[in-house]
Amino acid sequence: MTAKNSKGTELFVGTASGVDADSYLDGVAQEQISDVSFPNSASHRFTPGDEKPEADIADRDWWISTDTGQTVAKTFDLDAQPQVLVIAPANSDDSLEGTTVSLQMRVKGVFALSLLGIAGAIILAGFSVFFFMRWWASRIRPPKKDAGRPDISGPEGGGPAGGGSGPHDGGENGPSGGSGRSGRGPAADHAVKGEPGPATQPISTVQPDTAGQAPPRRRDLRNRRSFRAVTASVLGTGLVLSGCANMPIAKPSSPDTTPYERTAVRPGEAGKFMTNYTESLDKTLGDKGTDLDKIQAAPLIDHTRAQIQIADKAKQKLRAPNFTEVVAGSPNFTEYPMWFYAFGTADKKSTDGDKQLTQVMLVTRESASTDPLVRSASYIPADQMPTLMADDSGAVEEGPEDFADDMTTASDDVSSFLVDGKAKSGGPDGLKEGGFKGFRDYVGDLRDKDSGFDKVDVDCKPYEDLKFEDMTLSTENGAIGMGEVRCTLTIKAPSDYALDLGDTVEAVKTNDKEGDTIKVDTAHPYVLMRTGDELTAVATDWNVLSSKVE
């Protein structure tokens, strides 16, 4: 397919899976070409809509191949995986006015097969003419006569058969007249009258010394002639039909363009996504959060913004982790919105501590016009990384329905533990470890008598703006999901005390009001895993989000 613009407009051509192209062009004015019949027929229709897509066409990450120029071309195999080819102005403010699109089909082996076909046709024609001429000649050629045939006059005419002129007849001029009337018998009388009889049978049916053998039959000759006629007819018919039949060459048929299948992260792209995300996050952290909303969304973006403020207050530099191994899984392949889990084993130098950790990220994508957004991120020990079970298409089955119930119950159990430090019977394991324990220790320090605070209250509840329970995956021995709890600390100091909670809380203050009470909002992301009948919640850290004085 080739597109040319006569007005100098820069064109863009790209190939993509249909699920991406359909989502990206949804609601956009477009001309759709389909059902191409070579050499000069194509079905197309115009779909009205907006003048241009929401996002710049060249910035989309799902293009399989792209090219730009005043003349763009794409060669593709119709037998390959179905794709959609999109032609658009490279600059979204331009139009396709003056653009001509042409299609050509390249079929391999036509010349060589044509020569073979011509040679075969000539051979068949030669055989047909040869057998036809032999058959025709056999019809008009007279039978050959036997040169040594004896003269037969009848059973009484003398000689071996009783006819002819013997010595006793006197010869041709002898006294008896040679062929006198006395030499005629009944057979001779029939001959004179022209009636058939033994003396008038064709000589070809009576051969000397073969009286005791069956005479050859005339129908044998007819059979041979019939065989030649049939052979010539068959070859001639084959020659005629060979010109009507399809030659055995590659002739592409109309490809099945639906349904379009595309993994949320195609094979080989999980590592690319994580690499791009890490590079973008590093750049954003260095720019104090500029364009952070292009790669993250709530609830994670709240954590990152707070960390940037805290690092700036403490004169520290944040960095994104590096990953040595990446795995991604999702049950959603054929439609937007999409979501998937990404698991990246972090380099030991990228995280604090001696244990190697695996970062678990929940990523969503609303449409092909938007970028993937990381919604939640937390760490688990690398040795606790579960095995994902994917089917032939790469899809990972969603977690079972009862695991969604476990997610809801576990979020309440985590909230309760963060409030009072008591793990309920039947709740998930791991509540007294990691980030859960770290928060309880922080609350205990605030409540210590030496802290000087009169009162420290804790109120916690599950994060409700993202339905974590609807986004879970099955694993080899159970299931995995993510969750988050938000807490509010209410800290009251004596009226004669100066309120000082350190750089962390001061860095995220949202007001400058004077007072003796401060409220601190915190976030507690975690990973919930089921292994057999065992349910475990894992949190490696917790985050301060904001504070205000009342």
Coordinates of C-alpha atoms in Angstrom, one line a residue:
M1 CA 0.0 0.0 0.0
T2 CA 1.4 3.4 -1.0
A3 CA 0.1 6.9 -0.1
K4 CA 1.3 10.0 -1.8
N5 CA 0.4 13.7 -1.0
S6 CA 0.5 16.2 -3.8
K7 CA 0.5 19.2 -1.5
G8 CA 3.7 18.5 0.4
T9 CA 1.9 17.3 3.6
E10 CA 4.0 15.0 5.8
L11 CA 2.2 11.7 6.1
F12 CA 2.3 9.0 8.8
V13 CA 1.8 5.3 8.2
G14 CA 1.6 2.7 11.0
T15 CA 0.4 -0.8 11.6
A16 CA -1.3 -1.9 14.7
S17 CA -3.6 -4.5 16.2
G18 CA -7.2 -3.7 15.7
V19 CA -8.0 -3.3 19.4
D20 CA -5.6 -0.4 19.6
A21 CA -6.5 1.2 16.3
D22 CA -10.2 1.0 17.0
S23 CA -9.9 2.5 20.5
Y24 CA -7.6 5.3 19.3
L25 CA -9.8 6.2 16.3
D26 CA -13.1 5.9 18.2
G27 CA -15.1 9.0 17.5
V28 CA -12.6 10.4 14.9
A29 CA -13.5 11.1 11.3
Q30 CA -12.0 8.4 9.1
E31 CA -12.2 6.7 5.7
Q32 CA -12.1 2.9 6.1
I33 CA -10.9 0.7 3.2
S34 CA -11.8 -3.0 3.3
D35 CA -12.7 -6.0 1.1
V36 CA -10.1 -5.2 -1.6
S37 CA -10.6 -7.2 -4.8
F38 CA -7.7 -6.9 -7.3
P39 CA -7.1 -5.4 -9.7
N40 CA -9.4 -2.5 -9.5
S41 CA -12.1 -2.8 -6.8
A42 CA -12.2 -1.8 -3.1
S43 CA -15.0 -1.3 -0.6
H44 CA -14.6 1.8 1.5
R45 CA -16.9 4.0 3.7
F46 CA -16.6 7.3 5.5
T47 CA -17.2 7.5 9.3
P48 CA -17.9 11.0 10.6
G49 CA -16.4 12.3 13.8
D50 CA -13.9 14.6 15.4
E51 CA -11.2 16.2 13.2
K52 CA -8.3 14.6 15.0
P53 CA -7.6 12.0 17.8
E54 CA -7.1 13.0 21.4
A55 CA -3.4 12.2 21.5
D56 CA -0.5 12.7 19.1
I57 CA -0.5 9.7 16.7
A58 CA 3.3 9.3 16.6
D59 CA 3.6 9.1 20.4
R60 CA 1.6 5.9 20.8
D61 CA 3.6 3.0 22.1
W62 CA 1.4 0.2 20.6
W63 CA 2.4 0.8 16.9
I64 CA 4.0 -2.4 15.4
S65 CA 5.7 -0.4 12.7
T66 CA 5.7 3.3 11.6
D67 CA 7.1 5.6 8.9
T68 CA 6.7 9.2 7.8
G69 CA 7.2 11.2 4.6
Q70 CA 5.4 12.8 1.7
T71 CA 5.2 9.3 0.2
V72 CA 4.8 6.4 2.5
A73 CA 4.5 2.7 1.7
K74 CA 4.0 -0.5 3.6
T75 CA 4.5 -4.0 2.3
F76 CA 2.8 -6.8 4.3
D77 CA 1.8 -10.4 4.0
L78 CA -1.9 -11.1 3.9
D79 CA -1.3 -14.6 5.4
A80 CA 0.4 -13.0 8.5
Q81 CA -1.3 -12.0 11.8
P82 CA -4.2 -9.6 11.0
Q83 CA -3.3 -6.0 11.4
V84 CA -4.8 -2.6 10.7
L85 CA -2.8 -0.1 8.6
V86 CA -3.4 3.5 9.5
I87 CA -2.5 6.5 7.2
A88 CA -2.8 10.0 8.7
P89 CA -1.1 13.4 8.6
A90 CA 2.0 13.3 10.7
N91 CA 1.0 16.7 12.1
S92 CA -2.4 16.5 13.7
D93 CA -3.2 20.0 12.5
D94 CA -2.9 19.0 8.8
S95 CA -5.4 17.0 6.7
L96 CA -5.2 14.3 4.1
E97 CA -6.4 16.6 1.3
G98 CA -4.4 15.8 -1.8
T99 CA -3.5 12.3 -0.7
T100 CA -3.9 9.3 -3.0
V101 CA -3.7 5.7 -1.8
S102 CA -2.9 2.8 -4.1
L103 CA -2.6 -0.9 -3.5
Q104 CA -0.5 -3.4 -5.4
M105 CA -0.3 -7.2 -5.0
R106 CA 3.0 -9.1 -5.4
V107 CA 2.5 -12.8 -6.3
K108 CA 5.6 -15.0 -6.2
G109 CA 6.4 -17.6 -8.9
V110 CA 3.9 -16.4 -11.6
F111 CA 6.5 -16.2 -14.4
A112 CA 8.1 -19.6 -13.8
L113 CA 4.8 -21.3 -13.3
S114 CA 3.5 -19.6 -16.5
L115 CA 6.4 -21.0 -18.5
L116 CA 5.7 -24.5 -17.1
G117 CA 2.0 -24.1 -18.0
I118 CA 2.8 -23.0 -21.5
A119 CA 5.2 -25.9 -22.0
G120 CA 2.7 -28.4 -20.7
A121 CA 0.0 -27.0 -22.9
I122 CA 2.2 -27.4 -26.0
I123 CA 3.0 -31.0 -25.1
L124 CA -0.7 -31.8 -24.6
A125 CA -1.5 -30.1 -27.9
G126 CA 1.1 -32.2 -29.7
F127 CA -0.2 -35.5 -28.3
S128 CA -3.7 -34.5 -29.1
V129 CA -2.9 -33.7 -32.7
F130 CA -0.8 -36.8 -33.1
F131 CA -3.5 -39.2 -31.8
F132 CA -6.2 -37.4 -33.7
M133 CA -4.4 -37.7 -37.0
R134 CA -3.8 -41.4 -36.5
W135 CA -7.4 -42.0 -35.7
W136 CA -8.5 -40.0 -38.8
A137 CA -6.1 -41.8 -41.1
S138 CA -7.3 -45.2 -39.9
R139 CA -10.8 -44.3 -41.0
I140 CA -10.1 -43.4 -44.7
R141 CA -7.3 -46.0 -45.5
P142 CA -8.6 -49.1 -47.4
P143 CA -7.7 -52.6 -46.0
K144 CA -4.6 -54.2 -47.5
K145 CA -5.2 -57.1 -49.9
D146 CA -3.3 -60.4 -49.9
A147 CA -1.2 -60.6 -53.1
G148 CA -1.0 -64.5 -53.0
R149 CA -4.8 -65.1 -52.9
P150 CA -5.9 -68.1 -55.0
D151 CA -8.8 -67.8 -57.6
I152 CA -11.9 -69.3 -56.2
S153 CA -14.8 -70.1 -58.6
G154 CA -16.8 -72.4 -56.4
P155 CA -16.7 -75.9 -55.0
E156 CA -17.1 -77.5 -58.5
G157 CA -14.9 -75.3 -60.6
G158 CA -11.7 -77.5 -60.4
G159 CA -8.4 -76.9 -58.7
P160 CA -8.1 -77.3 -55.0
A161 CA -11.5 -75.9 -54.4
G162 CA -13.1 -77.6 -57.4
G163 CA -12.8 -74.7 -59.9
G164 CA -10.3 -73.3 -62.4
S165 CA -8.7 -74.9 -65.6
G166 CA -7.2 -78.2 -65.0
P167 CA -5.3 -80.5 -67.4
H168 CA -8.5 -82.3 -68.2
D169 CA -10.4 -79.2 -69.2
G170 CA -8.3 -78.6 -72.2
G171 CA -7.0 -75.1 -71.2
E172 CA -8.4 -71.8 -72.2
N173 CA -8.8 -72.9 -75.9
G174 CA -9.2 -76.5 -75.3
P175 CA -12.0 -78.7 -76.5
S176 CA -13.9 -78.3 -73.3
G177 CA -13.9 -74.5 -73.5
G178 CA -12.1 -74.1 -70.1
S179 CA -14.8 -72.2 -68.5
G180 CA -17.8 -73.8 -70.0
R181 CA -21.2 -74.0 -68.5
S182 CA -20.5 -77.5 -67.2
G183 CA -18.1 -75.9 -64.7
R184 CA -20.8 -74.0 -62.9
G185 CA -22.5 -75.3 -59.8
P186 CA -25.1 -73.8 -57.5
A187 CA -22.5 -71.4 -56.0
A188 CA -21.7 -70.1 -59.4
D189 CA -25.3 -69.5 -60.1
H190 CA -25.5 -67.4 -57.0
A191 CA -22.5 -65.4 -58.0
V192 CA -24.0 -64.6 -61.4
K193 CA -27.1 -63.4 -59.9
G194 CA -25.1 -61.2 -57.4
E195 CA -26.3 -63.0 -54.3
P196 CA -23.9 -63.5 -51.4
G197 CA -22.4 -67.0 -50.9
P198 CA -19.3 -68.7 -49.9
A199 CA -17.6 -67.9 -53.3
T200 CA -18.1 -64.1 -52.8
Q201 CA -16.9 -63.6 -49.2
P202 CA -14.2 -61.0 -48.8
I203 CA -10.8 -62.5 -49.3
S204 CA -9.5 -61.0 -46.1
T205 CA -11.7 -63.4 -44.1
V206 CA -10.4 -66.5 -45.8
Q207 CA -6.7 -67.2 -45.6
P208 CA -4.9 -70.3 -47.0
D209 CA -4.3 -73.1 -44.6
T210 CA -6.5 -71.5 -41.9
A211 CA -9.7 -73.4 -42.4
G212 CA -9.5 -74.9 -38.9
Q213 CA -9.0 -71.5 -37.1
A214 CA -11.5 -68.9 -36.1
P215 CA -11.4 -66.0 -38.5
P216 CA -10.4 -62.5 -37.1
R217 CA -13.3 -60.3 -36.3
R218 CA -13.9 -56.9 -37.7
R219 CA -14.8 -55.4 -34.3
D220 CA -11.2 -55.6 -33.1
L221 CA -10.3 -52.9 -35.6
R222 CA -13.3 -50.8 -34.5
N223 CA -12.2 -51.1 -30.8
R224 CA -8.7 -49.8 -31.7
R225 CA -10.2 -46.9 -33.5
S226 CA -12.5 -46.1 -30.6
F227 CA -9.6 -46.2 -28.1
R228 CA -7.7 -43.7 -30.2
A229 CA -10.7 -41.4 -30.5
V230 CA -11.3 -41.5 -26.8
T231 CA -7.6 -40.8 -26.0
A232 CA -7.6 -37.8 -28.4
S233 CA -10.8 -36.6 -26.9
V234 CA -9.6 -36.8 -23.3
L235 CA -6.3 -35.1 -24.1
G236 CA -8.1 -32.4 -26.0
T237 CA -10.5 -31.8 -23.2
G238 CA -7.7 -31.6 -20.7
L239 CA -5.9 -29.0 -22.9
V240 CA -9.1 -26.9 -23.0
L241 CA -9.7 -27.2 -19.3
S242 CA -6.1 -26.4 -18.4
G243 CA -6.7 -22.9 -19.8
C244 CA -9.7 -22.5 -17.5
A245 CA -8.3 -23.8 -14.2
N246 CA -6.6 -21.8 -11.6
M247 CA -2.8 -22.0 -11.7
P248 CA -1.2 -23.3 -8.5
I249 CA 0.2 -20.0 -7.3
A250 CA -0.1 -18.1 -4.1
K251 CA -3.4 -16.2 -4.3
P252 CA -4.1 -14.3 -1.0
S253 CA -7.7 -14.4 0.2
S254 CA -9.4 -11.7 2.2
P255 CA -7.9 -11.9 5.7
D256 CA -10.1 -12.4 8.7
T257 CA -9.7 -9.0 10.4
T258 CA -11.7 -9.8 13.5
P259 CA -11.4 -10.4 16.3
Y260 CA -8.2 -8.6 17.0
E261 CA -6.2 -10.0 19.9
R262 CA -3.5 -8.1 21.8
T263 CA -2.0 -8.8 25.2
A264 CA -2.0 -5.8 27.6
V265 CA 1.8 -6.2 27.5
R266 CA 2.8 -8.2 24.4
P267 CA 5.6 -10.9 24.6
G268 CA 8.9 -9.1 25.1
E269 CA 7.3 -5.8 26.0
A270 CA 7.1 -6.3 29.8
G271 CA 10.8 -5.5 30.1
K272 CA 10.4 -2.6 27.7
F273 CA 7.5 -1.2 29.8
M274 CA 9.4 -1.4 33.0
T275 CA 12.5 0.2 31.4
N276 CA 10.5 3.0 30.0
Y277 CA 8.7 3.5 33.3
T278 CA 11.9 3.6 35.3
E279 CA 13.5 6.1 32.9
S280 CA 10.4 8.3 33.0
L281 CA 10.2 8.1 36.8
D282 CA 13.8 9.0 37.2
K283 CA 13.4 12.0 35.0
T284 CA 10.2 13.1 36.8
L285 CA 11.8 12.7 40.2
G286 CA 14.7 14.9 39.0
D287 CA 12.2 17.5 37.8
K288 CA 10.4 17.6 41.2
G289 CA 7.3 15.8 39.9
T290 CA 6.9 17.4 36.5
D291 CA 4.6 15.2 34.3
L292 CA 4.2 12.6 37.1
D293 CA 0.5 12.3 36.1
K294 CA 1.6 10.8 32.7
I295 CA 3.0 7.7 34.3
Q296 CA 1.2 7.3 37.7
A297 CA -2.4 7.7 39.0
A298 CA -4.1 7.4 42.4
P299 CA -3.4 6.0 44.9
L300 CA 0.3 5.7 44.0
I301 CA 0.7 9.2 42.7
D302 CA -0.2 10.5 46.2
H303 CA 2.7 8.6 47.7
T304 CA 5.2 9.8 45.1
R305 CA 4.3 13.4 45.4
A306 CA 4.7 13.2 49.2
Q307 CA 8.1 11.5 48.8
I308 CA 9.3 14.2 46.5
Q309 CA 8.4 16.9 49.1
I310 CA 10.0 15.0 51.9
A311 CA 13.2 14.4 49.9
D312 CA 13.4 18.0 48.9
K313 CA 13.0 19.1 52.6
A314 CA 15.7 16.6 53.7
K315 CA 18.0 17.6 50.8
Q316 CA 17.9 14.0 49.5
K317 CA 17.7 12.6 45.9
L318 CA 15.2 10.0 44.9
R319 CA 15.8 7.4 42.3
A320 CA 13.8 4.7 40.6
P321 CA 14.8 1.1 41.1
N322 CA 16.5 -1.0 38.4
F323 CA 15.1 -4.4 37.6
T324 CA 16.9 -7.6 36.6
E325 CA 13.9 -9.7 35.7
V326 CA 10.4 -8.7 34.7
V327 CA 7.2 -10.7 34.4
A328 CA 3.7 -9.4 33.5
G329 CA 0.3 -11.0 33.6
S330 CA -3.3 -10.0 32.7
P331 CA -6.6 -11.8 31.9
N332 CA -7.7 -8.9 29.7
F333 CA -6.5 -9.1 26.0
T334 CA -9.2 -8.0 23.6
E335 CA -10.7 -4.7 24.8
Y336 CA -10.1 -1.5 26.7
P337 CA -9.9 -0.6 29.5
M338 CA -7.0 -2.9 30.4
W339 CA -5.1 -3.8 33.6
F340 CA -2.2 -6.0 34.3
Y341 CA 0.3 -6.8 37.1
A342 CA 4.0 -6.2 36.5
F343 CA 6.6 -8.0 38.7
G344 CA 10.1 -6.7 38.6
T345 CA 13.0 -8.2 40.6
A346 CA 14.9 -5.2 41.9
D347 CA 18.7 -4.9 41.8
K348 CA 20.0 -5.2 45.4
K349 CA 21.7 -1.8 44.9
S350 CA 18.3 -0.2 44.2
T351 CA 16.7 -1.0 47.5
D352 CA 17.7 -0.8 51.1
G353 CA 18.4 -4.0 53.0
D354 CA 20.2 -7.3 52.4
K355 CA 17.2 -9.2 51.0
Q356 CA 16.5 -9.0 47.3
L357 CA 13.0 -7.6 46.7
T358 CA 10.4 -7.9 43.9
Q359 CA 8.3 -4.8 43.2
V360 CA 4.7 -5.6 42.4
M361 CA 2.9 -3.0 40.3
L362 CA -0.8 -2.7 39.3
V363 CA -1.1 -0.9 35.9
T364 CA -4.2 0.3 34.1
R365 CA -4.9 1.7 30.7
E366 CA -8.2 3.3 29.8
S367 CA -7.8 3.5 26.0
A368 CA -5.3 3.5 23.2
S369 CA -5.2 7.3 23.4
T370 CA -3.9 7.2 26.9
D371 CA -0.7 5.9 28.4
P372 CA -0.4 3.0 30.9
L373 CA -0.6 4.3 34.5
V374 CA 0.9 2.6 37.5
R375 CA -1.8 2.7 40.2
S376 CA -0.2 0.8 43.0
A377 CA 3.3 -0.4 43.9
S378 CA 4.7 -2.4 46.8
Y379 CA 7.6 -4.8 47.5
I380 CA 7.6 -8.5 48.5
P381 CA 10.6 -10.7 49.2
A382 CA 11.9 -12.2 46.0
D383 CA 11.6 -15.7 47.3
Q384 CA 7.9 -15.1 47.9
M385 CA 7.2 -14.3 44.2
P386 CA 4.4 -16.6 43.1
T387 CA 4.3 -18.5 39.7
L388 CA 1.8 -17.2 37.2
M389 CA 0.0 -19.7 35.1
A390 CA -0.7 -18.5 31.6
D391 CA -2.7 -20.2 28.9
D392 CA -1.7 -20.7 25.2
S393 CA -2.6 -17.1 24.4
G394 CA -0.6 -15.7 27.4
A395 CA -3.6 -14.8 29.5
V396 CA -3.5 -15.4 33.2
E397 CA -6.8 -16.4 34.8
E398 CA -8.4 -14.0 37.2
G399 CA -8.4 -14.9 40.9
P400 CA -11.3 -17.0 42.1
E401 CA -14.5 -15.3 43.4
D402 CA -13.8 -16.3 47.0
F403 CA -10.4 -14.6 46.8
A404 CA -12.2 -11.4 46.1
D405 CA -14.1 -11.9 49.4
D406 CA -10.7 -12.5 51.1
M407 CA -9.5 -9.2 49.7
T408 CA -12.4 -7.4 51.3
T409 CA -12.0 -9.1 54.6
A410 CA -8.2 -8.7 54.6
S411 CA -8.5 -4.9 54.1
D412 CA -10.7 -4.7 57.2
D413 CA -8.3 -6.8 59.2
V414 CA -5.3 -4.7 58.1
S415 CA -7.3 -1.5 59.1
S416 CA -8.1 -3.0 62.5
F417 CA -4.5 -4.0 63.2
L418 CA -3.2 -0.6 62.3
V419 CA -5.6 1.0 64.8
D420 CA -5.0 -1.3 67.8
G421 CA -2.1 -3.5 66.9
K422 CA -4.1 -6.7 67.5
A423 CA -4.2 -9.4 64.8
K424 CA -7.7 -11.0 64.6
S425 CA -8.1 -14.7 64.6
G426 CA -8.5 -16.0 61.1
G427 CA -7.0 -12.9 59.6
P428 CA -4.0 -12.9 57.2
D429 CA -0.5 -13.7 58.4
G430 CA 2.2 -11.1 58.2
L431 CA 0.4 -8.3 60.0
K432 CA 3.0 -8.2 62.8
E433 CA 5.9 -7.8 60.3
G434 CA 7.3 -5.3 57.8
G435 CA 5.4 -2.0 57.2
F436 CA 2.5 -3.0 59.4
K437 CA 4.8 -3.4 62.4
G438 CA 6.8 -0.2 61.4
F439 CA 3.6 1.9 61.6
R440 CA 2.6 0.4 65.0
D441 CA 6.0 1.2 66.3
Y442 CA 5.7 4.8 65.1
V443 CA 2.4 5.2 66.9
G444 CA 3.9 3.6 70.0
D445 CA 6.7 6.2 70.0
L446 CA 4.2 9.0 69.7
R447 CA 2.2 7.6 72.7
D448 CA 5.3 7.2 74.8
K449 CA 5.3 9.2 78.0
D450 CA 8.6 10.9 77.0
S451 CA 7.0 12.2 73.8
G452 CA 5.0 14.8 75.7
F453 CA 1.8 14.4 73.7
D454 CA -1.4 14.4 75.5
K455 CA -3.3 12.2 73.1
V456 CA -2.7 10.2 69.9
D457 CA -5.6 8.7 68.1
V458 CA -5.6 6.5 65.0
D459 CA -8.4 6.0 62.5
C460 CA -7.9 3.7 59.5
K461 CA -10.1 2.5 56.6
P462 CA -9.6 0.7 53.3
Y463 CA -8.9 2.8 50.2
E464 CA -12.2 2.8 48.2
D465 CA -11.5 4.8 45.0
L466 CA -9.9 1.8 43.2
K467 CA -11.6 -1.6 43.3
F468 CA -8.6 -3.8 44.1
E469 CA -10.9 -6.8 44.6
D470 CA -11.8 -6.7 40.9
M471 CA -8.2 -7.0 39.8
T472 CA -6.6 -10.2 41.0
L473 CA -4.7 -13.0 39.4
S474 CA -4.6 -16.8 39.9
T475 CA -1.2 -18.3 40.6
E476 CA 0.1 -21.9 40.6
N477 CA -0.9 -22.5 44.2
G478 CA -3.5 -19.8 44.8
A479 CA -4.0 -16.1 44.0
I480 CA -2.5 -12.7 44.3
G481 CA -3.9 -9.2 44.6
M482 CA -3.1 -5.7 46.0
G483 CA -4.7 -3.4 48.5
E484 CA -4.3 -0.2 50.4
V485 CA -5.4 1.3 53.7
R486 CA -5.5 5.0 54.6
C487 CA -5.0 6.1 58.2
T488 CA -5.3 9.5 59.9
L489 CA -3.3 10.2 63.1
T490 CA -4.7 12.9 65.4
I491 CA -1.9 14.2 67.7
K492 CA -2.6 16.6 70.5
A493 CA 0.1 18.4 72.4
P494 CA -0.1 20.4 75.7
S495 CA -0.9 24.1 75.1
D496 CA 2.4 25.2 76.6
Y497 CA 4.5 22.9 74.3
A498 CA 5.9 23.8 70.9
L499 CA 4.7 21.4 68.3
D500 CA 7.6 19.7 66.4
L501 CA 7.1 16.4 64.6
G502 CA 10.2 16.4 62.5
D503 CA 11.1 17.2 58.9
T504 CA 8.9 14.4 57.4
V505 CA 5.6 15.8 58.8
E506 CA 6.7 19.4 58.3
A507 CA 7.5 18.7 54.6
V508 CA 4.0 17.7 53.8
K509 CA 2.1 20.3 55.8
T510 CA -0.8 21.8 53.8
N511 CA -1.4 24.9 56.1
D512 CA 0.4 27.3 58.3
K513 CA -2.2 27.6 61.0
E514 CA -1.2 27.8 64.7
G515 CA -2.6 25.2 67.0
D516 CA -2.0 22.4 69.4
T517 CA -3.4 19.6 67.3
I518 CA -2.0 18.1 64.1
K519 CA -3.5 15.5 61.7
V520 CA -1.2 13.3 59.7
D521 CA -2.5 11.2 56.8
T522 CA -0.7 8.0 55.9
A523 CA -0.9 5.3 53.2
H524 CA -0.3 1.6 53.7
P525 CA -0.1 -0.4 50.4
Y526 CA 0.3 -4.2 50.7
V527 CA 0.2 -7.4 48.6
L528 CA -2.2 -10.2 49.6
M529 CA -1.3 -13.7 48.6
R530 CA -3.1 -17.0 49.0
T531 CA -1.0 -20.2 49.0
G532 CA -3.1 -23.2 49.4
D533 CA -5.3 -22.4 52.5
E534 CA -2.8 -19.8 53.8
L535 CA -3.5 -16.1 53.4
T536 CA -0.6 -13.7 53.8
A537 CA -0.4 -9.9 53.7
V538 CA 3.0 -8.4 52.9
A539 CA 4.0 -4.7 53.3
T540 CA 7.6 -3.5 53.3
D541 CA 6.9 0.1 54.2
W542 CA 4.3 2.8 54.7
N543 CA 4.1 6.5 53.6
V544 CA 3.3 9.8 55.1
L545 CA 1.0 11.7 52.7
S546 CA 0.1 15.1 54.3
S547 CA -0.3 16.9 57.5
K548 CA -2.2 20.0 58.8
V549 CA -2.5 21.9 62.0
E550 CA -5.8 22.5 63.7

